[in-house]
Tab-separated table of C-alpha atoms in Angstrom:
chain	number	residue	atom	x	y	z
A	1346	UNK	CA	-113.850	-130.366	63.614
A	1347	UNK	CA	-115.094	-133.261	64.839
A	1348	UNK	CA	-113.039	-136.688	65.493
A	1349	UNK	CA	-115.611	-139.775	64.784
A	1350	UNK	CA	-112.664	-142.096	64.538
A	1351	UNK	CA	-113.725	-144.049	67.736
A	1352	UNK	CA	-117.468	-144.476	66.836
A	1353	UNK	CA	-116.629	-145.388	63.833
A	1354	UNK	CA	-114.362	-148.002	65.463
A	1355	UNK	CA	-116.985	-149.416	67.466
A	1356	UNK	CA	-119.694	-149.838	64.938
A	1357	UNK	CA	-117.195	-151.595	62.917
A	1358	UNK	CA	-116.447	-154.065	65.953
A	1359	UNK	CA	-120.500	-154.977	66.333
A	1360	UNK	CA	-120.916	-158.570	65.858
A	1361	UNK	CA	-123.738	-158.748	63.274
A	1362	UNK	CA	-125.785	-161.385	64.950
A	1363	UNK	CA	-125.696	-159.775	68.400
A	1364	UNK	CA	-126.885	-156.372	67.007
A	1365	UNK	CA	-129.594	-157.972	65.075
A	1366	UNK	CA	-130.855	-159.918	68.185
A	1367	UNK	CA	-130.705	-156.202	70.033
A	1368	UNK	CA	-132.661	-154.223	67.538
A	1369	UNK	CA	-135.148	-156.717	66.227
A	1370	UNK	CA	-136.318	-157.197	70.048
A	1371	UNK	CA	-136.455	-153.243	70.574
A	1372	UNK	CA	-138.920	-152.910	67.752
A	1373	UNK	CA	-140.901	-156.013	68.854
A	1374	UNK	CA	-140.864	-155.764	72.425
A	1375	UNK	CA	-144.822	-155.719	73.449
A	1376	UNK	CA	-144.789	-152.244	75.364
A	1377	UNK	CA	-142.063	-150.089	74.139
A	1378	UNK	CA	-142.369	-151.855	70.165
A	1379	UNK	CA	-142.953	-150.337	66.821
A	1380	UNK	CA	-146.485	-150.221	65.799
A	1381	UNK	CA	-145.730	-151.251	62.544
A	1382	UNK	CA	-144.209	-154.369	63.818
A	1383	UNK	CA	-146.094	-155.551	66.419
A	1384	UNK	CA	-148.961	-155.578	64.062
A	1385	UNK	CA	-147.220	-157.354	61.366
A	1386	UNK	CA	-145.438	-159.755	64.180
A	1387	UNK	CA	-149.196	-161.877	64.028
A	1388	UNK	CA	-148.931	-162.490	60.309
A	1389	UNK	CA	-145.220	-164.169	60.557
A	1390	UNK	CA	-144.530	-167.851	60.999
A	1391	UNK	CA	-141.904	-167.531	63.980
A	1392	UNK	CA	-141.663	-164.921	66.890
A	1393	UNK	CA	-139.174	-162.335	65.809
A	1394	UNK	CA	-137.698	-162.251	68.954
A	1395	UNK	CA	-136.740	-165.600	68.395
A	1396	UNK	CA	-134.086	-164.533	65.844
A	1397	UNK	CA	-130.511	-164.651	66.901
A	1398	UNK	CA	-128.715	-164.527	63.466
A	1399	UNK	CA	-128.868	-161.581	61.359
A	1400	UNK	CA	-129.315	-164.724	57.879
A	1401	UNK	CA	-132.383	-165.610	59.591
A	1402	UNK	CA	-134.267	-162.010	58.986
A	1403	UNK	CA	-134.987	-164.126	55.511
A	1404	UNK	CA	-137.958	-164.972	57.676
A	1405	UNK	CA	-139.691	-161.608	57.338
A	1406	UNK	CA	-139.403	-161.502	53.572
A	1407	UNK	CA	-139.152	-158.926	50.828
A	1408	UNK	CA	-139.904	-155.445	52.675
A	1409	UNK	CA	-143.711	-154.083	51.661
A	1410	UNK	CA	-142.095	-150.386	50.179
A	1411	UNK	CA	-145.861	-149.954	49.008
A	1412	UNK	CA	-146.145	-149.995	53.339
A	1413	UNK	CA	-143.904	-146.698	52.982
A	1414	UNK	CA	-145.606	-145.031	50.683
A	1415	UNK	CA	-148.659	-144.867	52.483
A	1416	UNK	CA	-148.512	-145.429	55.977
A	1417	UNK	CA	-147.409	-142.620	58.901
A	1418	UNK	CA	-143.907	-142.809	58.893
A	1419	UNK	CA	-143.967	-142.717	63.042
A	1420	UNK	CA	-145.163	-145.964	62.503
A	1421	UNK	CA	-141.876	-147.392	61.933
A	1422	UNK	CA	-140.326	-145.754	65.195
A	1423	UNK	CA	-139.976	-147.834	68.133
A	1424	UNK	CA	-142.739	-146.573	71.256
A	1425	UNK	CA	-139.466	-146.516	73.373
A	1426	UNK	CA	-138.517	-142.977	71.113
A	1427	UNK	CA	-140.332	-140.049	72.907
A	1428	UNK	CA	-144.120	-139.191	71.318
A	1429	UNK	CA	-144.665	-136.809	70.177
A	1430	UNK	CA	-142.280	-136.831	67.425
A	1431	UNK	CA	-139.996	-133.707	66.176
A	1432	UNK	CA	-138.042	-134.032	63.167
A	1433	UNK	CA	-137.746	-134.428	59.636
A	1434	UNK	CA	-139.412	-137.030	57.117
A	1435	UNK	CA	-137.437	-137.964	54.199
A	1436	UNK	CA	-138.632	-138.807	50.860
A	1437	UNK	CA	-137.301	-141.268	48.422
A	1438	UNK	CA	-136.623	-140.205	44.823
A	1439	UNK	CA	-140.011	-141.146	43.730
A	1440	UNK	CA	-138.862	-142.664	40.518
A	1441	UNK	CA	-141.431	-144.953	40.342
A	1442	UNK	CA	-144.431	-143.536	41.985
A	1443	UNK	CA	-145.487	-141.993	45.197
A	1444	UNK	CA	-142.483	-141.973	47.493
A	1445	UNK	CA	-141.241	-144.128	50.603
A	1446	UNK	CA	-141.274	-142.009	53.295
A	1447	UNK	CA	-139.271	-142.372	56.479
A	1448	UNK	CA	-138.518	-140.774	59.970
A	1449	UNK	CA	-134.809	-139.966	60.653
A	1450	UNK	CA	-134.373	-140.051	64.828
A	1451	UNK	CA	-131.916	-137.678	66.055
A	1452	UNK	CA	-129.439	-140.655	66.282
A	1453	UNK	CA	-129.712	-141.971	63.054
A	1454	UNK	CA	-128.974	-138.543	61.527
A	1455	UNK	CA	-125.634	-138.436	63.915
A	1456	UNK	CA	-124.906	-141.779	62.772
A	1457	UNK	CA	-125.333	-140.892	58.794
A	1458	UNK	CA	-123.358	-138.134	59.150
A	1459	UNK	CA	-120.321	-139.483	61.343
A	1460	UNK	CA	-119.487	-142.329	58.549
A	1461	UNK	CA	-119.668	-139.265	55.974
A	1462	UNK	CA	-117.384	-137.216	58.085
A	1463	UNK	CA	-115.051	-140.604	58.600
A	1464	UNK	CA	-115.232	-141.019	54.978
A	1465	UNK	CA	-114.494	-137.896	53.166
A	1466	UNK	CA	-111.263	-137.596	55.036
A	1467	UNK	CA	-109.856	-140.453	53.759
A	1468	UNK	CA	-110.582	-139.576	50.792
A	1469	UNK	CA	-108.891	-137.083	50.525
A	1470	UNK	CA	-110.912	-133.908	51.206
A	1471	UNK	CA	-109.522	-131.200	53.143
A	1472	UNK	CA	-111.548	-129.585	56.069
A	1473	UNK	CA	-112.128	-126.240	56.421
A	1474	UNK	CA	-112.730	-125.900	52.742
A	1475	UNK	CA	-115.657	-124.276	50.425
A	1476	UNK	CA	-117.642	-126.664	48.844
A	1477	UNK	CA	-120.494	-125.975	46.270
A	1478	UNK	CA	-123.731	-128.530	46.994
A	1479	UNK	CA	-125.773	-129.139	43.590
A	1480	UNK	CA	-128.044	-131.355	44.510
A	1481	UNK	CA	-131.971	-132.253	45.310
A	1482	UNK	CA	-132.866	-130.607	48.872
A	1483	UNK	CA	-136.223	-129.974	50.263
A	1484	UNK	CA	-137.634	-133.606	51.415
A	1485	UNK	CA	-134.425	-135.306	50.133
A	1486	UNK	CA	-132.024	-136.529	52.590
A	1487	UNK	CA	-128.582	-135.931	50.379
A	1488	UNK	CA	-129.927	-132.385	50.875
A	1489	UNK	CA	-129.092	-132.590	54.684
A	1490	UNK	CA	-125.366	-133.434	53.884
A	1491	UNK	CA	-124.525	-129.539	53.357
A	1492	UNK	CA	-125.470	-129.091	57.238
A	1493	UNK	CA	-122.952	-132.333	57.632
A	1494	UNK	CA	-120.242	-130.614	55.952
A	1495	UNK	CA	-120.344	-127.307	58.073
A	1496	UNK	CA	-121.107	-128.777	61.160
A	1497	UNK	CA	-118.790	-131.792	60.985
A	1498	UNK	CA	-115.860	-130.994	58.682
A	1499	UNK	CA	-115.949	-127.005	59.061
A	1500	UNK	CA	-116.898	-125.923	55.922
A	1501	UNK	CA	-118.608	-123.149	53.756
A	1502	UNK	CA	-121.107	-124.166	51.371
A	1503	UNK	CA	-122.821	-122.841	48.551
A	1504	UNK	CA	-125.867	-124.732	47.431
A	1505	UNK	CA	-127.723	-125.313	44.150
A	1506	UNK	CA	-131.509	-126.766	44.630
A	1507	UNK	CA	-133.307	-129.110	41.607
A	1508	UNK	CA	-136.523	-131.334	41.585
A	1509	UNK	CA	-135.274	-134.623	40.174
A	1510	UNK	CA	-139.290	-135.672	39.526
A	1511	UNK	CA	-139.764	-133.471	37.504
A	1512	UNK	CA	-136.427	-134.439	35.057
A	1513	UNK	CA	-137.916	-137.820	35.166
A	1514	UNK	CA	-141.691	-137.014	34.429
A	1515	UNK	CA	-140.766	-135.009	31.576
A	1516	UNK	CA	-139.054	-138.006	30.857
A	1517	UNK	CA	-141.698	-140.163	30.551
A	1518	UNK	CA	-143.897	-137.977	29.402
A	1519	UNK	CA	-141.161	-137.888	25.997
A	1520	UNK	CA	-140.521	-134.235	26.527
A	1521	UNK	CA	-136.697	-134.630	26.027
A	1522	UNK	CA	-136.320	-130.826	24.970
A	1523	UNK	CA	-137.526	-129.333	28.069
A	1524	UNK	CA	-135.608	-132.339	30.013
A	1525	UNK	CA	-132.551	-130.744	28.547
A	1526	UNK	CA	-133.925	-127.566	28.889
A	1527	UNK	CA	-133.849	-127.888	32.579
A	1528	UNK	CA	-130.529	-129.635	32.861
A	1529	UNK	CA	-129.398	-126.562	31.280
A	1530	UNK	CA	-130.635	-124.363	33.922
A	1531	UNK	CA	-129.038	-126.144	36.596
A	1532	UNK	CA	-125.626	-126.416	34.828
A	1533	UNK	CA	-126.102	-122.584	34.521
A	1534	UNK	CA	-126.616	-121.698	37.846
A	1535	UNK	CA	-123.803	-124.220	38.928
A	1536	UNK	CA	-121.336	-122.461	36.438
A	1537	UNK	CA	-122.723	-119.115	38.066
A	1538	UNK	CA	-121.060	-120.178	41.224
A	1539	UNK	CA	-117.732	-121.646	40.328
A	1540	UNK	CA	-117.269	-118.635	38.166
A	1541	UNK	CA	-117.414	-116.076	40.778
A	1542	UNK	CA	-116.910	-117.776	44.170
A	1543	UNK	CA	-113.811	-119.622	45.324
A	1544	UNK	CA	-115.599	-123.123	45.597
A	1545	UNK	CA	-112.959	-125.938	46.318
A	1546	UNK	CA	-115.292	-128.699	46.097
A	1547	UNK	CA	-118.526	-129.971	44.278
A	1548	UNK	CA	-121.338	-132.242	45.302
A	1549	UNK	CA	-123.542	-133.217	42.545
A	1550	UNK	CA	-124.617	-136.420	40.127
A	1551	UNK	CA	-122.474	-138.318	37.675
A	1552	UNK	CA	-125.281	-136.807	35.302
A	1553	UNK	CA	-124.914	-133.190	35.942
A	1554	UNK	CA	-121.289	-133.144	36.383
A	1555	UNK	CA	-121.198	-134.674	32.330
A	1556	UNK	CA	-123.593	-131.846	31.383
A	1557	UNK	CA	-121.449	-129.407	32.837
A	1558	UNK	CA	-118.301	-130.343	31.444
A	1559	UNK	CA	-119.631	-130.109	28.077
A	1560	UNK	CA	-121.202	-126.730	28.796
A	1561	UNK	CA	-117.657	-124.871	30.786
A	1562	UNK	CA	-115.108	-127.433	30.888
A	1563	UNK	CA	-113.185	-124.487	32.080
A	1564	UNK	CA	-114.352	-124.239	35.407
A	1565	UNK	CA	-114.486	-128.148	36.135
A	1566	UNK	CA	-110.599	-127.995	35.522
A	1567	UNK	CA	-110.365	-125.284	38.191
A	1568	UNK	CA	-111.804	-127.327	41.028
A	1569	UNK	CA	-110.034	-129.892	43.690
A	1570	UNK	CA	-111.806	-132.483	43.798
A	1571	UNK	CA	-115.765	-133.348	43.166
A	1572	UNK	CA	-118.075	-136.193	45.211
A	1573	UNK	CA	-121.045	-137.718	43.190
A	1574	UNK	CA	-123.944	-139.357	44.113
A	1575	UNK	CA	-127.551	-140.104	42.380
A	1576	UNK	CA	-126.814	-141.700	38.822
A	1577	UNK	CA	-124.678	-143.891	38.459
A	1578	UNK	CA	-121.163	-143.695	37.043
A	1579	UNK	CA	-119.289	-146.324	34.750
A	1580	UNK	CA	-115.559	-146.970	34.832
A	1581	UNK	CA	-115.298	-145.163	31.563
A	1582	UNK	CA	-116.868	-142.404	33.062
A	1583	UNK	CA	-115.076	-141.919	35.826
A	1584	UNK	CA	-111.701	-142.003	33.948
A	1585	UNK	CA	-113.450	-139.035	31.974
A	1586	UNK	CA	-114.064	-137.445	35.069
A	1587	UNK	CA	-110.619	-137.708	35.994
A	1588	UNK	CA	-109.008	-136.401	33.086
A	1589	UNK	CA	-111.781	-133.197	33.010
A	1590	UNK	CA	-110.422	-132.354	36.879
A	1591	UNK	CA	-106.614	-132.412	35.597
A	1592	UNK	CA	-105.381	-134.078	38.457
A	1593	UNK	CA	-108.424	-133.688	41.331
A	1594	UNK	CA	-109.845	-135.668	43.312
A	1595	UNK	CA	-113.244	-137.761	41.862
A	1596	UNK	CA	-115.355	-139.917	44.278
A	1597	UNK	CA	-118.312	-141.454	43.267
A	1598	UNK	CA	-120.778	-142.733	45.893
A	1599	UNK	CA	-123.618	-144.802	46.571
A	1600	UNK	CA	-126.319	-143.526	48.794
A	1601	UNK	CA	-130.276	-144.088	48.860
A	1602	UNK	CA	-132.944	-142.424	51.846
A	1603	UNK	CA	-132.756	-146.278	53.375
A	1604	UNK	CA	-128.892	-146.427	53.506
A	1605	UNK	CA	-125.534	-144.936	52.605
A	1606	UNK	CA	-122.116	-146.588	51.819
A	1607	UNK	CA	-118.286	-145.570	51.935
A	1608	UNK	CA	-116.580	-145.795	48.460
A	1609	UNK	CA	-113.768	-148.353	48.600
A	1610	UNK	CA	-110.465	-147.512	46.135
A	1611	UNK	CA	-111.370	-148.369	43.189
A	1612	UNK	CA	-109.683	-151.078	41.447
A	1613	UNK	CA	-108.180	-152.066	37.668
A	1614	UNK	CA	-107.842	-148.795	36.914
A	1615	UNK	CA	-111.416	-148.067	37.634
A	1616	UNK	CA	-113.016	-150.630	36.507
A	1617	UNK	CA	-113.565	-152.418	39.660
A	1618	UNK	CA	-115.547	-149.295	41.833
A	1619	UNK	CA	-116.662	-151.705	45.846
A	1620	UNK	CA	-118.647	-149.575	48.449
A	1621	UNK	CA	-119.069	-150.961	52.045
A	1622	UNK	CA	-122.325	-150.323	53.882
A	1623	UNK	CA	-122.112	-148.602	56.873
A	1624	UNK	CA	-122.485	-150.819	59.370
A	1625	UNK	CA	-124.005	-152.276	61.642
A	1626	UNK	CA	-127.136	-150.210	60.656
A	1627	UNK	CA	-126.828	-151.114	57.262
A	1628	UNK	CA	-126.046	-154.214	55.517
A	1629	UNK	CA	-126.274	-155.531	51.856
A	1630	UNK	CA	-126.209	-158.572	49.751
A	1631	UNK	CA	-126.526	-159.137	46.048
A	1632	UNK	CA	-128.741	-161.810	45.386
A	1633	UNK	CA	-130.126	-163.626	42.168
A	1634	UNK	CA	-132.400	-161.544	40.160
A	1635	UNK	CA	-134.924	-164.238	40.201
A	1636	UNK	CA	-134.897	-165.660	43.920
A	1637	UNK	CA	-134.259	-162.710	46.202
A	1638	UNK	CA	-133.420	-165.313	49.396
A	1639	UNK	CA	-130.284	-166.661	47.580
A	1640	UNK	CA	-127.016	-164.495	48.018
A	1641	UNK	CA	-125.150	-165.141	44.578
A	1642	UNK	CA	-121.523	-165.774	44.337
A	1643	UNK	CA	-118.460	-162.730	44.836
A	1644	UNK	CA	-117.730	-161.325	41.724
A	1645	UNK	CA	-121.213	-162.224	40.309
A	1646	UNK	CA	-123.710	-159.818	39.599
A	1647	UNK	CA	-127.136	-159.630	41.104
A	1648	UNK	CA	-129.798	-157.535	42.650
A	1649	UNK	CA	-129.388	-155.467	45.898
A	1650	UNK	CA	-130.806	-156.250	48.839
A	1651	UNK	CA	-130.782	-153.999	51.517
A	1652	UNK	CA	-131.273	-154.089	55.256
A	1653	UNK	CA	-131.572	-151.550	58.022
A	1654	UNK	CA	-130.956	-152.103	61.252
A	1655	UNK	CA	-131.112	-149.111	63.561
A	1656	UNK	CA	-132.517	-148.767	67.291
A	1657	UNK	CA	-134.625	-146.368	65.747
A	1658	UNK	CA	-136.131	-148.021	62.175
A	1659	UNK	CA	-136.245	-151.539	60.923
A	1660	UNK	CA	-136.609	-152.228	57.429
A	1661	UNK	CA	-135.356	-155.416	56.787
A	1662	UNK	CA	-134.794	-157.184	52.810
A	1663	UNK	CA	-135.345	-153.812	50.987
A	1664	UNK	CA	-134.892	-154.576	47.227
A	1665	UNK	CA	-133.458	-151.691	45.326
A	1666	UNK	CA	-134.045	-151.079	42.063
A	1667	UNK	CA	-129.981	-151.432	41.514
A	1668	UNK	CA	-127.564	-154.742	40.048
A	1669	UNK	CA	-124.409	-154.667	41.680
A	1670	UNK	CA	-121.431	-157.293	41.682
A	1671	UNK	CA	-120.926	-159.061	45.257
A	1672	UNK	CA	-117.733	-157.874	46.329
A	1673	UNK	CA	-115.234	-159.734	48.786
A	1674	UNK	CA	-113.894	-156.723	51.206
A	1675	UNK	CA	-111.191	-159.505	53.153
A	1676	UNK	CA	-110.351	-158.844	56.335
A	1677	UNK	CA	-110.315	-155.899	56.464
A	1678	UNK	CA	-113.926	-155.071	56.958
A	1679	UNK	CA	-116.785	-156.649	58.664
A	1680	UNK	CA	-119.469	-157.243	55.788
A	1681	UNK	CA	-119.467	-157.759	51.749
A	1682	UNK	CA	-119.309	-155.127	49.880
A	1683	UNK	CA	-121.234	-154.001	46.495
A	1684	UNK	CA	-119.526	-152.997	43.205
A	1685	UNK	CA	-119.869	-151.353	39.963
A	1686	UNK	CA	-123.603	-150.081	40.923
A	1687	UNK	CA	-125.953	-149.671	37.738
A	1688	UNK	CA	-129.832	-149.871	37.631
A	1689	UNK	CA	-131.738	-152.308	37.392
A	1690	UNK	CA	-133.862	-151.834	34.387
A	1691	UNK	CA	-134.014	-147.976	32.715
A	1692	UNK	CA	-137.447	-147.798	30.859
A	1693	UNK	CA	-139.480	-144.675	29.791
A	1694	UNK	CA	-141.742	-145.408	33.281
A	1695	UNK	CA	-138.906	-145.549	35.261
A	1696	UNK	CA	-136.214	-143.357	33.781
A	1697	UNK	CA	-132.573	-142.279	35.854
A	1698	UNK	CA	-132.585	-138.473	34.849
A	1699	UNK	CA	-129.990	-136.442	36.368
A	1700	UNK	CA	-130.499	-137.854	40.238
């Protein structure tokens, strides 16, 4: 099993402002650059590699995601990176439309999965355990985690596959029944597993994990501990989560293809439930709903705004479909945090689903 303590040590040390000045002049730097940037650099009022303070990205406004949806994702990836290209594209969730689609480097995949490693063993979760994966796969990147888990924290995995468009375009289209017809089918296969296999742990949404304690609350009492990511969770949810794994653990994440967190301890008895970003590559603010430059207040509740910042893809001012509370982290960590993670706006063109 592999020790990520120190890397994890280091990233956390980064002064923001220094790493932004180091990756926004890797992606703009006229020979080794990133197409995408260098042809966008023309169209912006300063010269990014003027920037030396991570507040002053601002400058490059909200992120284009109709750019992702359409353009080569090797757009986005620095000359510097070796052409031709090998490795994987990763879709978002599509919710709303054609997905953003973007390039994961080698590094940025070992960076992912080292803060996911570093996280889920202070959580709690035990290496060398069986885990049960029920979650999208294919051109998802939460798919990828079941390679982290074997790889990284030595453990056997058993994996349930679902298409979470097609949840939400039967959805939209009003077809409830068959939406629930195909929730069932999951839950089914899912119970399929715990019932015969000796799975420790499960990895699957706040949405699925409700269907299936209603359908074999049995089996959900059995396991140690589940981690859930996709839809969100309330407080009141995660109490009943609690109670359903008599005593197990229950961690509920916030992830997206653009960047990841680490769940915080929750606080007031759940009803506080902070992530940090995992820094440096990733940073967020909450900002007002209604001005996306203007960081609201901790303990107010906003929109996220999210930032990459790897060698390897810049994508700065992503707004996410998600309202979050700004949440202090003290001295402890380097950046805010986000809390209590809901979306935006759930309408018939845009519904959650079960991912």
């Amino acid at each position: 099993m592999k020790d990520v303590t120190e890397q994890i040590d280091q990233w956390l040390s980064q002064d923001i402002d220094a790493w932004t000045r180091r990756v926004v002049r890797r992606h703009f730097d006229p020979d080794t650059g990133t197409p995408y940037w260098l042809k966008r650099a023309a169209e912006l009022a300063i010269d990014p590699r003027d920037i030396t303070r991570h507040d002053e990205l601002s400058a490059f406004g909200p992120m284009p995601l109709g750019d992702l949806r359409t353009l080569d994702p090797a757009e986005l990836v620095p000359q510097a990176v070796p052409r031709p290209l090998t490795g994987r594209v990763w879709d978002s969730g599509g919710t709303t439309g054609n997905p953003c689609r973007v390039f994961y480097t080698e590094p940025m995949l070992e960076h992912r999965a080292a803060w996911r490693r570093w996280v889920i063993e202070r959580e709690g979760f035990e290496p060398g355990r069986t885990w049960l994966q029920a979650t999208p796969t294919g051109p998802h990147l939460i798919g990828h985690g079941a390679v982290d888990l074997a790889d990284l924290y030595d453990g056997r995995v058993y994996g349930i596959d679902f298409d979470p468009r097609w949840v939400k375009r039967l959805l939209r289209d009003g077809r409830l029944k068959d939406a629930q017809e195909y929730t069932a089918h999951i839950t089914e296969q899912i119970a399929a597993v715990l019932e015969h296999q000796p799975v420790d742990y499960l990895v699957t949404t706040p949405a699925l994990l409700q269907a299936l304690i209603k359908a074999r609350p049995e089996l959900v009492a059995r396991l140690k501990g589940v981690r859930l990511s996709g839809t969100h969770a309330t407080p009141a949810m995660r109490r009943s989560f609690h109670k359903a794994l008599d005593g197990g653990l229950v961690v509920v994440t916030y992830a997206n293809t653009f960047g990841n967190t680490v769940g915080l301890p929750a606080e007031d008895d759940g009803a506080v439930m902070p992530y940090l970003p995992n820094y440096p590559q990733v940073t967020m603010a909450v900002v007002d709903k209604d001005d996306w430059s203007k960081v609201v207040g901790y303990g107010e509740q906003g929109q996220v705004r999210l930032t990459v910042l790897h060698d390897d893809l810049f994508l700065p001012n992503v707004l996410e479909r998600d309202l979050a509370v700004r949440y202090d982290t003290g001295p402890e960590w380097p950046c805010d945090g986000v809390a209590n993670v809901k979306p935006l706006q759930v309408v018939r063109s845009a519904p959650e689903g079960i991912y």
